mmCIF file with all atom_site columns, C-alpha atoms in Angstrom:
data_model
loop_
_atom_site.group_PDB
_atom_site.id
_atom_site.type_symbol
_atom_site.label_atom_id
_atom_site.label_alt_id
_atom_site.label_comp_id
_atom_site.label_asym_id
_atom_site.label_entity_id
_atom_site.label_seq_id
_atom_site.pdbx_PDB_ins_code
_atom_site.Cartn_x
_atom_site.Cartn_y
_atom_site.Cartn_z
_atom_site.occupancy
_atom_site.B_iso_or_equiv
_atom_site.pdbx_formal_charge
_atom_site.auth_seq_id
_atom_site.auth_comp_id
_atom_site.auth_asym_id
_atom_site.auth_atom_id
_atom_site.pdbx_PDB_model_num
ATOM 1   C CA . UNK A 1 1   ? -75.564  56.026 4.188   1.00 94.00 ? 1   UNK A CA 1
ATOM 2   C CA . UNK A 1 2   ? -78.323  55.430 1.606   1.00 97.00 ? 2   UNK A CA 1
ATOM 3   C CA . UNK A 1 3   ? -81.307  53.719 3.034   1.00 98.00 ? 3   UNK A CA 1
ATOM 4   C CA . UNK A 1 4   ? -84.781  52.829 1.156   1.00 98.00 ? 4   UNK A CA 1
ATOM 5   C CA . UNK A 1 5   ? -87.794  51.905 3.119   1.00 98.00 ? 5   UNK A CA 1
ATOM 6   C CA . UNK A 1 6   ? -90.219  49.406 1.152   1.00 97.00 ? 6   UNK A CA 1
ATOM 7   C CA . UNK A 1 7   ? -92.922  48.956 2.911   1.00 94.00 ? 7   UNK A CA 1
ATOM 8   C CA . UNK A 1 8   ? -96.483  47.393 2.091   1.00 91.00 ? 8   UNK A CA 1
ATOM 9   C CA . UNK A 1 9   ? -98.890  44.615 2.913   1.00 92.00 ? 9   UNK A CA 1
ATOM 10  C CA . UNK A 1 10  ? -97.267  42.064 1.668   1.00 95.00 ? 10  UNK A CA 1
ATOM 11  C CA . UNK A 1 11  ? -100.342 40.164 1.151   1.00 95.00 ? 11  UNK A CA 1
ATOM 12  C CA . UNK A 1 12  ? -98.510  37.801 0.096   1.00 96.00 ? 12  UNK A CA 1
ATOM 13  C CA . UNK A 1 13  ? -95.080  39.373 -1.265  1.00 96.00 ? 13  UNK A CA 1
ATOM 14  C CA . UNK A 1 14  ? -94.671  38.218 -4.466  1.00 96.00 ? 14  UNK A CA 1
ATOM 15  C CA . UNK A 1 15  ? -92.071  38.226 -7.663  1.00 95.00 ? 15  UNK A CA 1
ATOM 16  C CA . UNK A 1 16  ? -92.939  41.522 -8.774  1.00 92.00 ? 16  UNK A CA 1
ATOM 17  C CA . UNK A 1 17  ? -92.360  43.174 -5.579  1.00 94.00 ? 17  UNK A CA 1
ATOM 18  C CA . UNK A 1 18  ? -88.392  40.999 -5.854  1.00 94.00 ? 18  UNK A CA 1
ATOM 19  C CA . UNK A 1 19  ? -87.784  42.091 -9.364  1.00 93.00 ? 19  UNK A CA 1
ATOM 20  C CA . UNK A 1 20  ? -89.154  45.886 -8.570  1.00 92.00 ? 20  UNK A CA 1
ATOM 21  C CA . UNK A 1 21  ? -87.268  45.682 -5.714  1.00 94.00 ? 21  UNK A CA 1
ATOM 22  C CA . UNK A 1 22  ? -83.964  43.862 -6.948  1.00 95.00 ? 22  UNK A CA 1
ATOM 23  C CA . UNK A 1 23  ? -83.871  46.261 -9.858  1.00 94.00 ? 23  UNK A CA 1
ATOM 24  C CA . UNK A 1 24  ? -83.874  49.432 -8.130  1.00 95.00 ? 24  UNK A CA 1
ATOM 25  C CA . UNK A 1 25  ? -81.499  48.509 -5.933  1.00 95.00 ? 25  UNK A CA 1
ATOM 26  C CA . UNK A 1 26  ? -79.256  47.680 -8.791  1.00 95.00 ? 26  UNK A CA 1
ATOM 27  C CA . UNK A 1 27  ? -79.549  50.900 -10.025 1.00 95.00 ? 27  UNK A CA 1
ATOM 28  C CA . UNK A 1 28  ? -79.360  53.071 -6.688  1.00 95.00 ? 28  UNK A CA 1
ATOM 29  C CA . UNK A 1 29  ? -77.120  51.328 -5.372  1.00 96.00 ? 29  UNK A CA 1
ATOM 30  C CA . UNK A 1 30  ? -78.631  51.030 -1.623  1.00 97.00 ? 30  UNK A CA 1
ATOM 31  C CA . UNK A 1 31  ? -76.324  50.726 1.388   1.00 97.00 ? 31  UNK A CA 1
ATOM 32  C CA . UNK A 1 32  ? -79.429  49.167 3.184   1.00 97.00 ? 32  UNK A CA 1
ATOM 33  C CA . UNK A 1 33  ? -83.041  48.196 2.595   1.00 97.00 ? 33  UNK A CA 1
ATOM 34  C CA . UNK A 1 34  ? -85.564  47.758 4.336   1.00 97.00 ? 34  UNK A CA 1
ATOM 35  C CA . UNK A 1 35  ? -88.465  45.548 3.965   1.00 97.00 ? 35  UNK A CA 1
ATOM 36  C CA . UNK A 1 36  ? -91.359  46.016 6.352   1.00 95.00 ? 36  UNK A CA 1
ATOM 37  C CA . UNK A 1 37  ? -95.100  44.700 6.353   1.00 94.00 ? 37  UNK A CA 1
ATOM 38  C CA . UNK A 1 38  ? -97.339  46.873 7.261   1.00 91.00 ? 38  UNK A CA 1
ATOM 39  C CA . UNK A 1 39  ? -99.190  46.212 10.616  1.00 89.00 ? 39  UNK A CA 1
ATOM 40  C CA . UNK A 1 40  ? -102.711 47.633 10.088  1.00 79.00 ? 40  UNK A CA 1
ATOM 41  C CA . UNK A 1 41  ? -102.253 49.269 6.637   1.00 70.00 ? 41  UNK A CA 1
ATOM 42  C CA . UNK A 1 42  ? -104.789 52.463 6.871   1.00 66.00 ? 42  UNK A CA 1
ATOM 43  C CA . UNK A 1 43  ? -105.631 52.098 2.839   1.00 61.00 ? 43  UNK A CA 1
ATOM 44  C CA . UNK A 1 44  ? -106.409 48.420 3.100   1.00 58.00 ? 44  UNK A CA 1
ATOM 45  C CA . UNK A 1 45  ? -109.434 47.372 4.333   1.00 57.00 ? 45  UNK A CA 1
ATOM 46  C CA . UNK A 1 46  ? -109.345 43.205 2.986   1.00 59.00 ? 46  UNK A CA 1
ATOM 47  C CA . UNK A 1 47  ? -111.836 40.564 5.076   1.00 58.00 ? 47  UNK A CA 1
ATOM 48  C CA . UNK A 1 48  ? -109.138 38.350 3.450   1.00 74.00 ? 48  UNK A CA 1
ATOM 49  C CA . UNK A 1 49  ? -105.898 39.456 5.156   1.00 85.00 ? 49  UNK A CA 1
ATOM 50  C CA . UNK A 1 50  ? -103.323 36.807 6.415   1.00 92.00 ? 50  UNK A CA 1
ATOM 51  C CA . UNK A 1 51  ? -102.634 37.833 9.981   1.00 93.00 ? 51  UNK A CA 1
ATOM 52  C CA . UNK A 1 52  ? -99.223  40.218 10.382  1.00 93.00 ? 52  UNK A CA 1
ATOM 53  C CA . UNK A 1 53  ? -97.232  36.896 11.970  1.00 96.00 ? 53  UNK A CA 1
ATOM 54  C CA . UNK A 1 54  ? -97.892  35.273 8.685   1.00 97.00 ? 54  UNK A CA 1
ATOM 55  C CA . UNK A 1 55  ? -97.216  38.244 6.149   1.00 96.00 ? 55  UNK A CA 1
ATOM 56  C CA . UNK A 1 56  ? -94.096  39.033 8.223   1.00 97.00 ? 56  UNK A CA 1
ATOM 57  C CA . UNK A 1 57  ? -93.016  35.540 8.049   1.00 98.00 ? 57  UNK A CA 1
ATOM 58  C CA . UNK A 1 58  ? -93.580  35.237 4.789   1.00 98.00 ? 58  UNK A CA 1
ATOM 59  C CA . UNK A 1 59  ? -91.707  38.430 3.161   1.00 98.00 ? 59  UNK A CA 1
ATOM 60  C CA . UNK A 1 60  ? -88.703  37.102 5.196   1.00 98.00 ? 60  UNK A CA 1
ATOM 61  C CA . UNK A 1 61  ? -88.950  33.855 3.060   1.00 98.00 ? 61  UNK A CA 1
ATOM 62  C CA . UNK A 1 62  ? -89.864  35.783 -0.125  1.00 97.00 ? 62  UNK A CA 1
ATOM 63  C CA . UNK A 1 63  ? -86.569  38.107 -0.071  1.00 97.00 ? 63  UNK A CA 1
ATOM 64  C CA . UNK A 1 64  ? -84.308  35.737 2.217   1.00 95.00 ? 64  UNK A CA 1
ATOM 65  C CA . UNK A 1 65  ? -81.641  35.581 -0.566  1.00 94.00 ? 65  UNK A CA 1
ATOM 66  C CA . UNK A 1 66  ? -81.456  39.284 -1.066  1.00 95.00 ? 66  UNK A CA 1
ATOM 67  C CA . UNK A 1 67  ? -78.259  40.499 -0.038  1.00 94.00 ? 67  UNK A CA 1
ATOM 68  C CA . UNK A 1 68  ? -78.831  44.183 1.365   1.00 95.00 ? 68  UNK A CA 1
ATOM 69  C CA . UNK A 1 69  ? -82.196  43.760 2.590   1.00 97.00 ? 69  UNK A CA 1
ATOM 70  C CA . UNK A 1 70  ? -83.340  43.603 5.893   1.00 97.00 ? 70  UNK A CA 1
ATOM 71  C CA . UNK A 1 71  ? -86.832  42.276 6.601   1.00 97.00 ? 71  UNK A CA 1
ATOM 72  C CA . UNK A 1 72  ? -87.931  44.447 10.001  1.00 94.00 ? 72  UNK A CA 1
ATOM 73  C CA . UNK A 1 73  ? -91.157  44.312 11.904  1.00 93.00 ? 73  UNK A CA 1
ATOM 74  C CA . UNK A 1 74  ? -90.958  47.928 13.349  1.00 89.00 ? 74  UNK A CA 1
ATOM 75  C CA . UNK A 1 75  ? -94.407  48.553 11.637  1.00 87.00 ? 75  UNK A CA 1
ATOM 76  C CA . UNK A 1 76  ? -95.313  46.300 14.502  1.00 86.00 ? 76  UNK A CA 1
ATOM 77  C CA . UNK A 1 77  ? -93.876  47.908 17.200  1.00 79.00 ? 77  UNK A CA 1
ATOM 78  C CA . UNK A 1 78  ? -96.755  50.656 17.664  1.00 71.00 ? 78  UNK A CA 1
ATOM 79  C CA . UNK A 1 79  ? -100.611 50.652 17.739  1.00 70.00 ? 79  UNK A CA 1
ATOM 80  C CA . UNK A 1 80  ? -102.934 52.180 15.465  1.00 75.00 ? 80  UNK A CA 1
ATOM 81  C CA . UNK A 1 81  ? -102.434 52.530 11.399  1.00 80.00 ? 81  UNK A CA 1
ATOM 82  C CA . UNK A 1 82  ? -99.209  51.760 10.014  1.00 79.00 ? 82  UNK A CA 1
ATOM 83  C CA . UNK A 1 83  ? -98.936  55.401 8.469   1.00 90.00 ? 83  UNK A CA 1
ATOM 84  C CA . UNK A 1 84  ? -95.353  55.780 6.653   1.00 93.00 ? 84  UNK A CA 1
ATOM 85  C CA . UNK A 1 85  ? -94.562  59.475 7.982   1.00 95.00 ? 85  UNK A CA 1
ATOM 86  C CA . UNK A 1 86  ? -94.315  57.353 11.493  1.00 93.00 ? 86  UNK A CA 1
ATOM 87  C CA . UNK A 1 87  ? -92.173  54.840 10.080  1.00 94.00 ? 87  UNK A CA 1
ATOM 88  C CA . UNK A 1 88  ? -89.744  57.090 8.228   1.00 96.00 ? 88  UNK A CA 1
ATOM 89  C CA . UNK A 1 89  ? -89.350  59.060 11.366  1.00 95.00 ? 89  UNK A CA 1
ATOM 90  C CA . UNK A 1 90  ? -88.733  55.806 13.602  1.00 94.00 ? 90  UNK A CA 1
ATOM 91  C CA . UNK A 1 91  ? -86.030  54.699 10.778  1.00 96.00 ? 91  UNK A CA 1
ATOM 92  C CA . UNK A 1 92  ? -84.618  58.454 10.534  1.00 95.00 ? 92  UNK A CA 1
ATOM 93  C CA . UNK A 1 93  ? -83.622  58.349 14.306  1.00 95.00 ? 93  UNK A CA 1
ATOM 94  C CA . UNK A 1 94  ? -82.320  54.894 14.118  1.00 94.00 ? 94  UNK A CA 1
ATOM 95  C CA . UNK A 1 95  ? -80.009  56.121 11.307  1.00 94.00 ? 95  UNK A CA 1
ATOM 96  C CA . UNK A 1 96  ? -79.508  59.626 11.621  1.00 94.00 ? 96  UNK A CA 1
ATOM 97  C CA . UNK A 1 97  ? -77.276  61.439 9.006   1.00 91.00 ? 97  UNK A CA 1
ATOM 98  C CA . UNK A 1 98  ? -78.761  59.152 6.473   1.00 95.00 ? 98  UNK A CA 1
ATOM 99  C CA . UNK A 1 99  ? -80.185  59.811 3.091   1.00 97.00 ? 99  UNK A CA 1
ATOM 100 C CA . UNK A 1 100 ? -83.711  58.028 3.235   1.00 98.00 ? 100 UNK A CA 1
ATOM 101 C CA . UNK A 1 101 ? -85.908  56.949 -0.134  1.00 98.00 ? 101 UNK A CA 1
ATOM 102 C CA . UNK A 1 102 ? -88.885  55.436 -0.083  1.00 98.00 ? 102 UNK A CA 1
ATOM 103 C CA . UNK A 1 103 ? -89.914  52.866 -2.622  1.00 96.00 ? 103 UNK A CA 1
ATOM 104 C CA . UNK A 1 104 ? -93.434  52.193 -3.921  1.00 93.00 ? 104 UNK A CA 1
ATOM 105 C CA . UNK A 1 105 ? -95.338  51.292 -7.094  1.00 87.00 ? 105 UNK A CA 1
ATOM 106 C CA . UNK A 1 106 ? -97.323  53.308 -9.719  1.00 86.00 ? 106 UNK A CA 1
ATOM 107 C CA . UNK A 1 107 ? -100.661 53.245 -7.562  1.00 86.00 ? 107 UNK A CA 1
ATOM 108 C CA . UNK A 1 108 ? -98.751  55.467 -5.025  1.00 90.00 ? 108 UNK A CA 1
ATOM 109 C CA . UNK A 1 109 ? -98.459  58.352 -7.718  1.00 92.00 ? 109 UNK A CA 1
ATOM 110 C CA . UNK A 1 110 ? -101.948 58.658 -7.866  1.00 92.00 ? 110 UNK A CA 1
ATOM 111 C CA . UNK A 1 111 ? -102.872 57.647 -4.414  1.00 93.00 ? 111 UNK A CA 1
ATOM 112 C CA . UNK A 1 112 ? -99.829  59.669 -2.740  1.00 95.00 ? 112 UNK A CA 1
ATOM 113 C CA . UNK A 1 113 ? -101.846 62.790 -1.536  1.00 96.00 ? 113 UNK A CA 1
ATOM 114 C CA . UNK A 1 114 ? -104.392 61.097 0.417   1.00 95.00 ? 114 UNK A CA 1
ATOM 115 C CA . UNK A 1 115 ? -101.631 59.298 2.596   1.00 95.00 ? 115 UNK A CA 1
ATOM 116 C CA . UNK A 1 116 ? -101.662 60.522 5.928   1.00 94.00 ? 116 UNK A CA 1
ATOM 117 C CA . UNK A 1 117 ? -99.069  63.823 6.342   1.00 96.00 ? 117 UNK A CA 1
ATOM 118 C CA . UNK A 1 118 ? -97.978  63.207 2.602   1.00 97.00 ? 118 UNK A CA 1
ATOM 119 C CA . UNK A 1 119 ? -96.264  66.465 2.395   1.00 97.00 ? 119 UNK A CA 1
ATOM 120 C CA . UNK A 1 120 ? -94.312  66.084 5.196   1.00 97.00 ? 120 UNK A CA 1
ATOM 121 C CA . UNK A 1 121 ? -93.324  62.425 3.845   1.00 97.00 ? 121 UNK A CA 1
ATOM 122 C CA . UNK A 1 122 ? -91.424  64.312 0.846   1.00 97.00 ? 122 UNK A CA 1
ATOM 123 C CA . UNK A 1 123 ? -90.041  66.194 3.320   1.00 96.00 ? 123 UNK A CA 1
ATOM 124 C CA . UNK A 1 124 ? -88.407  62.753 5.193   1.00 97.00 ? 124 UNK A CA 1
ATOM 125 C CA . UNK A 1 125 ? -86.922  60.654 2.220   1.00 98.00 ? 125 UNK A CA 1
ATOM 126 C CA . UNK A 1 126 ? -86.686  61.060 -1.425  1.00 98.00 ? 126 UNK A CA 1
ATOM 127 C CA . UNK A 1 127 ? -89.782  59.498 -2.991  1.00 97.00 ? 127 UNK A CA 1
ATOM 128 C CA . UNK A 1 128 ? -88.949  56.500 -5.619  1.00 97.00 ? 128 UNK A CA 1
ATOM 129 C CA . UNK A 1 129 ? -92.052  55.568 -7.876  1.00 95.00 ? 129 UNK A CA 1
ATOM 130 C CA . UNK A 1 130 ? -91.464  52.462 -10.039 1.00 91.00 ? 130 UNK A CA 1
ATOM 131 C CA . UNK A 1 131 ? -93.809  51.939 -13.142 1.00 85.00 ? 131 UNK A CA 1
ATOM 132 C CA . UNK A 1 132 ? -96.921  49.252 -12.269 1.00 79.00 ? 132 UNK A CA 1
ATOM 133 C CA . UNK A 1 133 ? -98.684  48.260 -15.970 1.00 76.00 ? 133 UNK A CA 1
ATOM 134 C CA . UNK A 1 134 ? -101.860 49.843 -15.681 1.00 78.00 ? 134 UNK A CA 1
ATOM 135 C CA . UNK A 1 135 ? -100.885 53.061 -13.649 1.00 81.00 ? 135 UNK A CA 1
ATOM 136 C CA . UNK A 1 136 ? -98.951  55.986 -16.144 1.00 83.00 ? 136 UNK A CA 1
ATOM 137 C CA . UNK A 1 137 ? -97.015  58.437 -14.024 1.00 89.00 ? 137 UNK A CA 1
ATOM 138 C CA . UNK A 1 138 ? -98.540  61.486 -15.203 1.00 90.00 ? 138 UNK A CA 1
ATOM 139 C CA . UNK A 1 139 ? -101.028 63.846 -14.087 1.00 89.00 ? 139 UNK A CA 1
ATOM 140 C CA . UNK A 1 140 ? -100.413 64.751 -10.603 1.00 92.00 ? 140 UNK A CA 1
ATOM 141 C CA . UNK A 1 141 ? -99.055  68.002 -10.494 1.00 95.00 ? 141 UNK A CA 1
ATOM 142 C CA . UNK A 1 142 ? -99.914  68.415 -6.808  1.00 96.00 ? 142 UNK A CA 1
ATOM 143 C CA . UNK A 1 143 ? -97.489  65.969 -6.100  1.00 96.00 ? 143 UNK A CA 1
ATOM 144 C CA . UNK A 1 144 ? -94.836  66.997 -8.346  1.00 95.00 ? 144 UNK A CA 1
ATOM 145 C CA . UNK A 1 145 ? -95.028  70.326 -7.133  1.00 97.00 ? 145 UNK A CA 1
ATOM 146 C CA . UNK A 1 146 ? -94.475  69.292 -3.437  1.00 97.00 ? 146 UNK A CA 1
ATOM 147 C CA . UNK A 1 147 ? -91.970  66.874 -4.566  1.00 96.00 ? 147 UNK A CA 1
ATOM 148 C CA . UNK A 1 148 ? -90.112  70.039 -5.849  1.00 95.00 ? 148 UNK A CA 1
ATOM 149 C CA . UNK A 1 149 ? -90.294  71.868 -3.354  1.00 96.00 ? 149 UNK A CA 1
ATOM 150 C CA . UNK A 1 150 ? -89.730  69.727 -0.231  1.00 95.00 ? 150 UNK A CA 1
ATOM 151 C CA . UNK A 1 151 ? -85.824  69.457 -0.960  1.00 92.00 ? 151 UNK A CA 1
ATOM 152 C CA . UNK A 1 152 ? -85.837  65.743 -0.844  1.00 95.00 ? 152 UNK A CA 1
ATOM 153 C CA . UNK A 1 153 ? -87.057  65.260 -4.633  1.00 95.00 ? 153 UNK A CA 1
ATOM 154 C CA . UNK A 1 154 ? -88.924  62.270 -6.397  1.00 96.00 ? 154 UNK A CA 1
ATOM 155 C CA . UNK A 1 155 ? -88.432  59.800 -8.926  1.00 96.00 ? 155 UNK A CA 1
ATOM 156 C CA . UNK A 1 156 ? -90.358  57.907 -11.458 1.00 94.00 ? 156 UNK A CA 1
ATOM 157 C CA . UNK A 1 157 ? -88.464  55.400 -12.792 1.00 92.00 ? 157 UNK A CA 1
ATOM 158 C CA . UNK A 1 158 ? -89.272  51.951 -15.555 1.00 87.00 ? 158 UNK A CA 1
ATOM 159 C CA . UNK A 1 159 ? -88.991  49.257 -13.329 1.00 84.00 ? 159 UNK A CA 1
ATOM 160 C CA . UNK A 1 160 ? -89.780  45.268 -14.274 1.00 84.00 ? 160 UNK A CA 1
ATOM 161 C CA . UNK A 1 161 ? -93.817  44.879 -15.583 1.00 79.00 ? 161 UNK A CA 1
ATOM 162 C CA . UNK A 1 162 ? -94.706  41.812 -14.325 1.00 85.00 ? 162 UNK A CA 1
ATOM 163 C CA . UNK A 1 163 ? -98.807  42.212 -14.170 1.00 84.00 ? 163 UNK A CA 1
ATOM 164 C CA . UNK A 1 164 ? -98.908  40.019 -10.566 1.00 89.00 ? 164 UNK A CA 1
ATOM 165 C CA . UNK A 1 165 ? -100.795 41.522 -7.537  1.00 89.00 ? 165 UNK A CA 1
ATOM 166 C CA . UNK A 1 166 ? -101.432 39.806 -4.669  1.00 92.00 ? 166 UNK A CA 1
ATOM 167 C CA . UNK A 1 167 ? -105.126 40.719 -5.160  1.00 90.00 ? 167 UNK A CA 1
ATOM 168 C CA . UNK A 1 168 ? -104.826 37.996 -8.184  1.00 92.00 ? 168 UNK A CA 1
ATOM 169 C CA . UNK A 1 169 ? -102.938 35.053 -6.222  1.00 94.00 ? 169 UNK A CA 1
ATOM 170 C CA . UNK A 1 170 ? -105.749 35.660 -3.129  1.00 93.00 ? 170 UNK A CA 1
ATOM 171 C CA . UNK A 1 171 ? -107.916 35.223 -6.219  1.00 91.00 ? 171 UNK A CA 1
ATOM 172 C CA . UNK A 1 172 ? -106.343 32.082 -8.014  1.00 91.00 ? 172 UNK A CA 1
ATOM 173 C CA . UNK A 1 173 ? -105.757 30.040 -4.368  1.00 90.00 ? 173 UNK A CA 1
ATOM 174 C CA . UNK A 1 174 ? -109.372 30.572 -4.035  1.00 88.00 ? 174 UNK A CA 1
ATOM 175 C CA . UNK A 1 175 ? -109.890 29.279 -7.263  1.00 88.00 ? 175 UNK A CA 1
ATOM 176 C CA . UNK A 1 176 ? -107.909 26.454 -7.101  1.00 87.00 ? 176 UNK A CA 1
ATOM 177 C CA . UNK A 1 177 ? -105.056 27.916 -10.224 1.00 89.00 ? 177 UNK A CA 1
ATOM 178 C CA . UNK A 1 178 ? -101.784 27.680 -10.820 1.00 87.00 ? 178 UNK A CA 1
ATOM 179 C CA . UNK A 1 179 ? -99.378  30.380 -8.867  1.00 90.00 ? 179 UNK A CA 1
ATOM 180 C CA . UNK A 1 180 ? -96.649  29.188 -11.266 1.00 90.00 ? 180 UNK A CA 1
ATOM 181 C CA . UNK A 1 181 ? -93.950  32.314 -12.032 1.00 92.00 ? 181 UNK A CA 1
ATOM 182 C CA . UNK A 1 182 ? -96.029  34.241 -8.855  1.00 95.00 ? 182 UNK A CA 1
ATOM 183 C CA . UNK A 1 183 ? -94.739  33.515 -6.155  1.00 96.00 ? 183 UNK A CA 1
ATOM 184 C CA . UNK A 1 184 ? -91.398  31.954 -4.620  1.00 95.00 ? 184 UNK A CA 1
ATOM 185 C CA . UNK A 1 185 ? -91.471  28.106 -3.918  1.00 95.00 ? 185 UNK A CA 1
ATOM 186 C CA . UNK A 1 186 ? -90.983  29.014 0.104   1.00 96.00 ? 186 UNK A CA 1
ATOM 187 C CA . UNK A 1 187 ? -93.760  31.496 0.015   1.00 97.00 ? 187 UNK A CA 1
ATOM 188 C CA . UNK A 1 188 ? -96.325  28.963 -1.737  1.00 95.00 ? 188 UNK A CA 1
ATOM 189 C CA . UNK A 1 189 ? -95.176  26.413 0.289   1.00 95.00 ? 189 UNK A CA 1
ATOM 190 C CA . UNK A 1 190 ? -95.443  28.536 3.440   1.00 96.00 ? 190 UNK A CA 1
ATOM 191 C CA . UNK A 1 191 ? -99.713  29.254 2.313   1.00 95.00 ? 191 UNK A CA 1
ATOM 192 C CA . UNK A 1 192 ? -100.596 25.684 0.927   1.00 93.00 ? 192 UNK A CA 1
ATOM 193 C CA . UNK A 1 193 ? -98.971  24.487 4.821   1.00 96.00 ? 193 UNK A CA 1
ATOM 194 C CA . UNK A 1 194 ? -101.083 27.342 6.564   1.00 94.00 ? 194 UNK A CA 1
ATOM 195 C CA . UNK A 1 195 ? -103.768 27.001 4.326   1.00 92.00 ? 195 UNK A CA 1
ATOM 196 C CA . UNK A 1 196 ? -104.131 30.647 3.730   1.00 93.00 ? 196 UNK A CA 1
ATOM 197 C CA . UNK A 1 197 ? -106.442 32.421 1.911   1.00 90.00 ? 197 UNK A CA 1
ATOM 198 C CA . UNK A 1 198 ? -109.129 29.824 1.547   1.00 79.00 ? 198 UNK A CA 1
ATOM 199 C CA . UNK A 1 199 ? -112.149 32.259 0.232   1.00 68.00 ? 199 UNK A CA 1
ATOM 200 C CA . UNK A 1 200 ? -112.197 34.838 -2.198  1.00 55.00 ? 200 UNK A CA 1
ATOM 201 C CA . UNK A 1 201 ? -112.483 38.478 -1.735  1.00 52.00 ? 201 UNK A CA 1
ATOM 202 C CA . UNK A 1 202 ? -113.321 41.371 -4.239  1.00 46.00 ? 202 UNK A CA 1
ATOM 203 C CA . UNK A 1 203 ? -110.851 44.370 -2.443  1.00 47.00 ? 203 UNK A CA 1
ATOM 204 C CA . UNK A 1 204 ? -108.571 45.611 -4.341  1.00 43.00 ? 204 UNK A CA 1
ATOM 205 C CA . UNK A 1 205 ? -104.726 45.585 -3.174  1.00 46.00 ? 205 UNK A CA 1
ATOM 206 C CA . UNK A 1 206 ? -101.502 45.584 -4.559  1.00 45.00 ? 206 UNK A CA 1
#
């Protein structure tokens, strides 16, 4: 069984996080994936969060009609950081015998070895980088060497280049803008009826 783990903070989940997401599945051809917010994501430090209830409920609404995916809260199920080495393990004896990836964006290549227990991540699923516009996947041998040699492999892969971050919709709500071609109808509709993210905040985030 092929299984990819997406996880992130979803803050809020977005269209380029469906079309990265929709195209790699597509071309992978996924048995299962998994969507999960993170609870208390230990690289994210925003005074302009939207509370885990909300993001959760909110990436269910953003990838509802996405067969194949399953929207899980087991980020939620523990205290402390949500640190992905945890996670993987949690889904790895959930579904043992299965082949695990995990799918991020082209921050993660350069980010990757400051994640907590990184090397023993590539040692728990094979590591799926999709291309972000701004972020070229080159440079890091210290993680292509690890990736090498853990057995599990990694790959960077074109993926859709939509240049949306949820750091720029926390922005534009603030600012009053049009989220037009950003976000899913049920996800904007879900915010303006919450009324979240009502002030502005300079952290960056994906």
């Amino acid at each position: 069984m092929r299984i990819a783990f997406f996880g992130g903070s979803f803050n809020p989940p977005h269209l380029a996080h469906r079309a990265i997401l929709a195209h790699l599945m597509a071309r992978f051809q996924f048995d299962l994936t998994l969507v999960a917010p993170a609870y208390s994501p230990p690289h994210k430090r925003n005074l302009n969060q939207a509370s885990f209830e909300d993001r959760l409920a909110m990436t269910r609404l953003a990838f509802a009609d996405m067969e194949g995916v399953e929207v899980s809260d087991l980020e939620s199920r523990r205290q402390g950081p949500s640190y992905t080495v945890d996670t993987l393990a949690k889904i790895g004896q959930r579904y043992p015998d299965s082949q695990l990836y995990l799918v991020t964006g082209g921050d993660a290549y350069h980010q990757f070895c400051t994640w907590h227990r990184w090397e023993d991540i590539l040692g728990q699923a094979c590591l799926i980088i999709a291309r972000r516009p701004g972020y070229p996947l080159t440079g890091n041998l210290v993680l292509e060497e690890a990736a090498a040699k853990s057995g599990q492999g990694m790959i960077l892969t074109s993926a859709p280049q939509l240049a949306i971050s949820s750091t720029a919709i926390r922005t534009r709500l603030a600012q009053g803008d049009s989220l037009e071609g950003w976000l899913a109808d049920a996800v904007a509709g879900y915010i303006q009826a919450k009324h979240l993210y009502q002030m502005e905040d300079d952290h960056l985030e994906v």
